[in-house]
Coordinates of C-alpha atoms in Angstrom, one line a residue:
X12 CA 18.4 8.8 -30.5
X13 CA 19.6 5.8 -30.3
X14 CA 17.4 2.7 -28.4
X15 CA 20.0 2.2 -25.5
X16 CA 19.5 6.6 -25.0
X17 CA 15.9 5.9 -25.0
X18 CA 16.4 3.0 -22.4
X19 CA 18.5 4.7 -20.2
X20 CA 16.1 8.2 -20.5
X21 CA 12.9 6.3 -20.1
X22 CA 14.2 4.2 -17.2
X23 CA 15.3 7.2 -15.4
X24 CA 11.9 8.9 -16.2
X25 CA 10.2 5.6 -14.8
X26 CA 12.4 5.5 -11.6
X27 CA 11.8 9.1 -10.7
X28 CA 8.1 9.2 -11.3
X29 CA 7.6 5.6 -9.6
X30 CA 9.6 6.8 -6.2
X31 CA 7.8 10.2 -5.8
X32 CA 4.4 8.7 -5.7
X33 CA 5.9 6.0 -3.5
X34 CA 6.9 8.6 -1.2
X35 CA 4.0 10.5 -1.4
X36 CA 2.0 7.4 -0.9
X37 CA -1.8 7.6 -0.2
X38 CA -3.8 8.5 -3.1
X39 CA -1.1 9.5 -5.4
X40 CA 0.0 6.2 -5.4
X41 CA -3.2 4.2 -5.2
X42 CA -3.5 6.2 -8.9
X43 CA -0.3 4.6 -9.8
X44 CA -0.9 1.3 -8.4
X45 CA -4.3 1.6 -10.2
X46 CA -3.4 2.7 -13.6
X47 CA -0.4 -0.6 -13.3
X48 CA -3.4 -2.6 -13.2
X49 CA -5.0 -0.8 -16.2
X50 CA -1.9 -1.2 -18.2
X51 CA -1.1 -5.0 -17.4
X52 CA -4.7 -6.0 -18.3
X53 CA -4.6 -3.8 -21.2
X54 CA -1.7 -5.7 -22.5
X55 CA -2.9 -9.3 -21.4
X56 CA -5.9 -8.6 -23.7
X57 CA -3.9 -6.6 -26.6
X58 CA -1.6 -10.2 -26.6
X59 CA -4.6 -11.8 -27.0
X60 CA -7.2 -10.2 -28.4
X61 CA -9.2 -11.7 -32.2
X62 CA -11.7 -10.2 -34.0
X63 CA -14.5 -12.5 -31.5
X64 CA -13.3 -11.5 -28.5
X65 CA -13.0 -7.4 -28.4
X66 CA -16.8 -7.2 -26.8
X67 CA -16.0 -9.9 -24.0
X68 CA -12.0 -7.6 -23.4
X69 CA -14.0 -4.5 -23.1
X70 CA -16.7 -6.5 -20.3
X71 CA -14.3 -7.5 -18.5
X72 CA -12.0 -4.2 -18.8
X73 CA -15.1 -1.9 -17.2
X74 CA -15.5 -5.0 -14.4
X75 CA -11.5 -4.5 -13.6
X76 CA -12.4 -0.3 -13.7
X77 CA -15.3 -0.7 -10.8
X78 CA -12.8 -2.4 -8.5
X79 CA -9.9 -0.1 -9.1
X80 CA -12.1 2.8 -8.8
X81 CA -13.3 1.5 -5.1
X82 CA -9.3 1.3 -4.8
X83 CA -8.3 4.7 -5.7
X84 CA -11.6 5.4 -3.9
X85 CA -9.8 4.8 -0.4
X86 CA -12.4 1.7 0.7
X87 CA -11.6 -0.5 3.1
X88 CA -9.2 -4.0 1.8
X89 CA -12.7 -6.1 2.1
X90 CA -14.6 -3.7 -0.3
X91 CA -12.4 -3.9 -3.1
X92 CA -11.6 -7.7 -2.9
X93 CA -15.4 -8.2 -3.0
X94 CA -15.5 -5.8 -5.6
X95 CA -12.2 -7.6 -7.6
X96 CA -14.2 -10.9 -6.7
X97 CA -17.5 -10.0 -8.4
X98 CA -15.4 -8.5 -11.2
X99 CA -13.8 -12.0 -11.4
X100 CA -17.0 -14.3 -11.3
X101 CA -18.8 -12.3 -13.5
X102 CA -16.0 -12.0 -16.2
X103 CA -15.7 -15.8 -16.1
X104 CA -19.4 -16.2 -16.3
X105 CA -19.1 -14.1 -19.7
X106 CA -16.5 -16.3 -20.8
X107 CA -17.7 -19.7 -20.1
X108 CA -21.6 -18.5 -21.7
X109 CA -19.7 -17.1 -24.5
X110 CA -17.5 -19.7 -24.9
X111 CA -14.1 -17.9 -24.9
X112 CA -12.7 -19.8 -21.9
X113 CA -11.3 -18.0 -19.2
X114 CA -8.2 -16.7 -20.2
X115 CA -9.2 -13.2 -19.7
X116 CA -10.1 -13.6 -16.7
X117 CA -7.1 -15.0 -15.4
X118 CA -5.8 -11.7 -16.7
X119 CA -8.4 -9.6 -14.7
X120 CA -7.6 -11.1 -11.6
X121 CA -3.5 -11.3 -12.0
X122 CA -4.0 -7.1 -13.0
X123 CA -6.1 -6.2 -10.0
X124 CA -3.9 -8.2 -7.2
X125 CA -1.3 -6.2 -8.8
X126 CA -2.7 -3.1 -8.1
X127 CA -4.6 -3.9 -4.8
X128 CA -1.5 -5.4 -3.1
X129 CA 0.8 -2.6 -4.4
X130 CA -1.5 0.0 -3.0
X131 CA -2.7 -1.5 0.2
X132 CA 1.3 -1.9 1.2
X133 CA 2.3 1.5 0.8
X134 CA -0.9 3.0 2.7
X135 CA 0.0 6.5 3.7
X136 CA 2.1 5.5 6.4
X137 CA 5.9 5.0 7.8
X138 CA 5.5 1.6 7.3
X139 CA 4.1 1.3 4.2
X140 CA 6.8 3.8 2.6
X141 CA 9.4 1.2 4.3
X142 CA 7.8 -1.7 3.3
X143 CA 7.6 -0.2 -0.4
X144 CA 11.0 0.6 -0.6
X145 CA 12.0 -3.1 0.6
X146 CA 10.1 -4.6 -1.9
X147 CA 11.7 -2.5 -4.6
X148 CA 15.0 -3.0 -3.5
X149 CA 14.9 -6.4 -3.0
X150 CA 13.1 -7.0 -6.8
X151 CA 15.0 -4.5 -8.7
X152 CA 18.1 -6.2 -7.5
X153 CA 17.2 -9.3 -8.0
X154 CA 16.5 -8.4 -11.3
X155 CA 19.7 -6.5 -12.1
X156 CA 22.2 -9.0 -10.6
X157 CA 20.5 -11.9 -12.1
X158 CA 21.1 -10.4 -15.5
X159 CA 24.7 -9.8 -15.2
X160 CA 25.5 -13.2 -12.8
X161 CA 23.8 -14.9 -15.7
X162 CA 26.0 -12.9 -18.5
X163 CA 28.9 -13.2 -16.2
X164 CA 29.0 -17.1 -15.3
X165 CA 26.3 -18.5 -17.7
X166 CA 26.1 -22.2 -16.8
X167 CA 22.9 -24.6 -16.9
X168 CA 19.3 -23.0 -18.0
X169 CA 16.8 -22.2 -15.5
X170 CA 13.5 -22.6 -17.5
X171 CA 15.0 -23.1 -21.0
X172 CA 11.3 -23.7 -22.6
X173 CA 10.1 -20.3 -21.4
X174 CA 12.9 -17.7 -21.3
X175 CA 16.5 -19.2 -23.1
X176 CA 18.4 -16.7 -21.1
X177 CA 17.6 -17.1 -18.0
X178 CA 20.6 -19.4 -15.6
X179 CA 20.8 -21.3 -12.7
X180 CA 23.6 -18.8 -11.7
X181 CA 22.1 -15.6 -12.8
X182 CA 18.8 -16.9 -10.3
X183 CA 21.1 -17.7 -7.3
X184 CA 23.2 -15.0 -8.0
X185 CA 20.2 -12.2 -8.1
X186 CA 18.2 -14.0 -5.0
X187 CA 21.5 -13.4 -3.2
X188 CA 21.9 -9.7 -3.9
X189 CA 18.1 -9.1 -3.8
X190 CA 18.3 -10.7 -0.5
X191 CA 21.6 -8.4 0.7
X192 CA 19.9 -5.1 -0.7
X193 CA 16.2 -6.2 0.6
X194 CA 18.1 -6.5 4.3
X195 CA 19.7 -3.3 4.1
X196 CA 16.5 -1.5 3.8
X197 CA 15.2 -3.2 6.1
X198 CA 18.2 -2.5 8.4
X199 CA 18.1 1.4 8.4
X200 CA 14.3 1.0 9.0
X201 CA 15.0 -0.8 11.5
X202 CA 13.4 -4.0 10.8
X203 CA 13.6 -7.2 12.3
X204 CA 16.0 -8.7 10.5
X205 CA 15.6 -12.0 11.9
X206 CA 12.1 -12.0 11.2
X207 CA 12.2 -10.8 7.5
X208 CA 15.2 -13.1 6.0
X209 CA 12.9 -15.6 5.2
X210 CA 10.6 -12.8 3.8
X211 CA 13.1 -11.4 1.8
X212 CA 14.3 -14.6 0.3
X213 CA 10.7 -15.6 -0.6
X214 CA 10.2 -12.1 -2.2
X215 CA 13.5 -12.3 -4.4
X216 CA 12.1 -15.9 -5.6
X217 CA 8.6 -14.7 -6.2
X218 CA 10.2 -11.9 -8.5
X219 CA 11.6 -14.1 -10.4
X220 CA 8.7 -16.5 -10.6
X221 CA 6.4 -13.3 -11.4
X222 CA 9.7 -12.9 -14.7
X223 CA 9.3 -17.0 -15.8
X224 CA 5.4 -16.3 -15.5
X225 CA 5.0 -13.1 -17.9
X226 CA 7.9 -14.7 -20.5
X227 CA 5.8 -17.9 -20.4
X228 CA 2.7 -15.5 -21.1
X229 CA 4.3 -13.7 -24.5
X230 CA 5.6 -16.9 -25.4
X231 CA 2.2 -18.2 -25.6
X232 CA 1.3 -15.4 -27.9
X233 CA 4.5 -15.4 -29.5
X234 CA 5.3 -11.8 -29.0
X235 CA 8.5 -10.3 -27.9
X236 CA 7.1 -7.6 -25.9
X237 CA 3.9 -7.0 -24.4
X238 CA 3.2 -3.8 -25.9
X239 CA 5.5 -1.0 -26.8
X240 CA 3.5 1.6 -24.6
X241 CA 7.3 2.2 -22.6
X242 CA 9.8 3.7 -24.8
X243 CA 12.5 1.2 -25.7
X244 CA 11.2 -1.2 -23.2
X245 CA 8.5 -2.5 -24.6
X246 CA 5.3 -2.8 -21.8
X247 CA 4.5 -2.2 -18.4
X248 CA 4.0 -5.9 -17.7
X249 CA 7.7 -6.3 -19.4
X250 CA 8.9 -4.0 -16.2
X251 CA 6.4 -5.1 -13.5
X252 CA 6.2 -8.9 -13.9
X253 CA 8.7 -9.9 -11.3
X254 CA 7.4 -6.6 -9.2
X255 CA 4.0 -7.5 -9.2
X256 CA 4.5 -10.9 -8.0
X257 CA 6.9 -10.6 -5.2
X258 CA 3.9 -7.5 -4.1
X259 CA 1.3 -10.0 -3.6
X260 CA 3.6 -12.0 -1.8
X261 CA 4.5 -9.4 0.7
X262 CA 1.0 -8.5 0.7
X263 CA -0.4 -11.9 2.0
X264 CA 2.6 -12.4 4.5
X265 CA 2.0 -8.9 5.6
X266 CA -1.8 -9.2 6.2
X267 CA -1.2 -12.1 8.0
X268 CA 0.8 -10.0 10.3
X269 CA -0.8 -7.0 10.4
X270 CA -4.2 -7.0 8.7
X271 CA -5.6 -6.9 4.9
X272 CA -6.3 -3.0 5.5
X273 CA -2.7 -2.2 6.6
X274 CA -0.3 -4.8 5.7
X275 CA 3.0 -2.8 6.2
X276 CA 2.0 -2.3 9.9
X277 CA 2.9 -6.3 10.6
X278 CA 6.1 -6.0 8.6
X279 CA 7.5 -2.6 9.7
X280 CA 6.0 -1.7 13.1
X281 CA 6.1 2.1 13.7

């Protein structure tokens, strides 16, 4: 098989998997949003991991476990961030006694936002399921068309010292068509649309800040991919960077609006 087959079959495996849960929502996807965060900060301390450090990645990894077991738990938004806090403070504790810095604890705390804002957005409501979808279809666009604006038009480099490839062109052309398929979601949910343009542009740009953030992170380690646990596409972070970002984004702006416990309520109103 060939590695483009195994792209296309693994991507197609991913997608069907990631929307059924997503549908589902509740607890099946609280387990997915959970075992993200397992996989990211797996991979964070895999891309960084010496023969000094294993004890302090293994610490830290049961810390991350406590708070994503009070997330698939079902508690309350200000249980698990006081959980995910204590995880945090104590892992960076560890690190500046043992005087390994706090690197992996940066990791700990970008993994379980990841999973915590996923999970508290879809809920087990309407709203969460339409507030899930938007943020999916405004990322995976934005990631798509940036890829092939960039290919198509090419121009100046966006960040050239962190990820060659990426274009001026390619971003503005994926924050447009992240924006357009991010609105029409929104529009047969009926959304305000008025209200979420702004949102929807920040998401798209948040994506693709999330993308410059995790290339910046490999390139640090001077790996390609961040682990190879996804058939012919490398890691989980490789696929979630841009995700995971633009979710904590929506997150905040949709606890502002509608609580920490039930974000998607502020953005989507049933």
């Amino acid at each position: 098989m060939s590695n483009l087959q195994l792209r296309v079959i693994s991507g197609i495996v991913m997608a069907a998997v990631v929307l059924l849960l997503a549908w589902l929502g509740g607890l099946p996807f609280r387990i997915l949003s959970a075992a993200i965060a397992a996989a990211v900060f797996y991979e964070w301390c895999a891309m960084s991991r010496t023969s000094t450090n294993s004890a302090y990645h293994a610490l830290s990894a049961i810390l991350l476990a406590a708070a994503l077991i009070a997330l698939v738990a079902g508690f309350p938004a200000a249980t698990v961030f006081a959980v995910l806090g204590c995880a945090v403070v104590a892992s960076a504790l560890t690190g500046l006694i043992r005087g390994q810095g706090t690197w992996t604890t940066v990791g700990l705390a970008y993994a379980g936002l990841s999973g915590v804002s996923l999970a508290f957005l879809r809920d087990a409501d309407r709203s969460g399921l339409m507030a899930i979808l938007f943020l999916f279809a405004t990322v995976w666009a934005t990631d798509i068309f940036a890829y092939f604006v960039g290919r198509a038009i090419g121009g100046p480099k966006l960040a050239p010292s962190i990820s060659p490839g990426k274009t001026w062109s390619g971003a503005i052309g994926g924050t447009v068509c992240g924006m357009v398929a991010g609105l029409a979601v929104a529009f047969l949910a009926g959304g305000n649309l008025l209200t979420l343009i702004p949102v929807v542009f920040l998401l798209s740009v948040a994506s693709q800040i999330g993308d410059l953030f995790e290339s910046w992170v490999k390139r640090r380690h001077g790996v390609k991919d961040s682990s190879n646990l996804i058939p012919g596409h490398g890691g989980v972070m490789d696929r979630v960077d841009g995700l995971v970002a633009a979710a904590f984004a929506l997150y905040v702006i949709g606890a502002l609006l509608g609580g920490a416990d039930h974000p998607a309520s502020g953005l989507f109103p049933a």
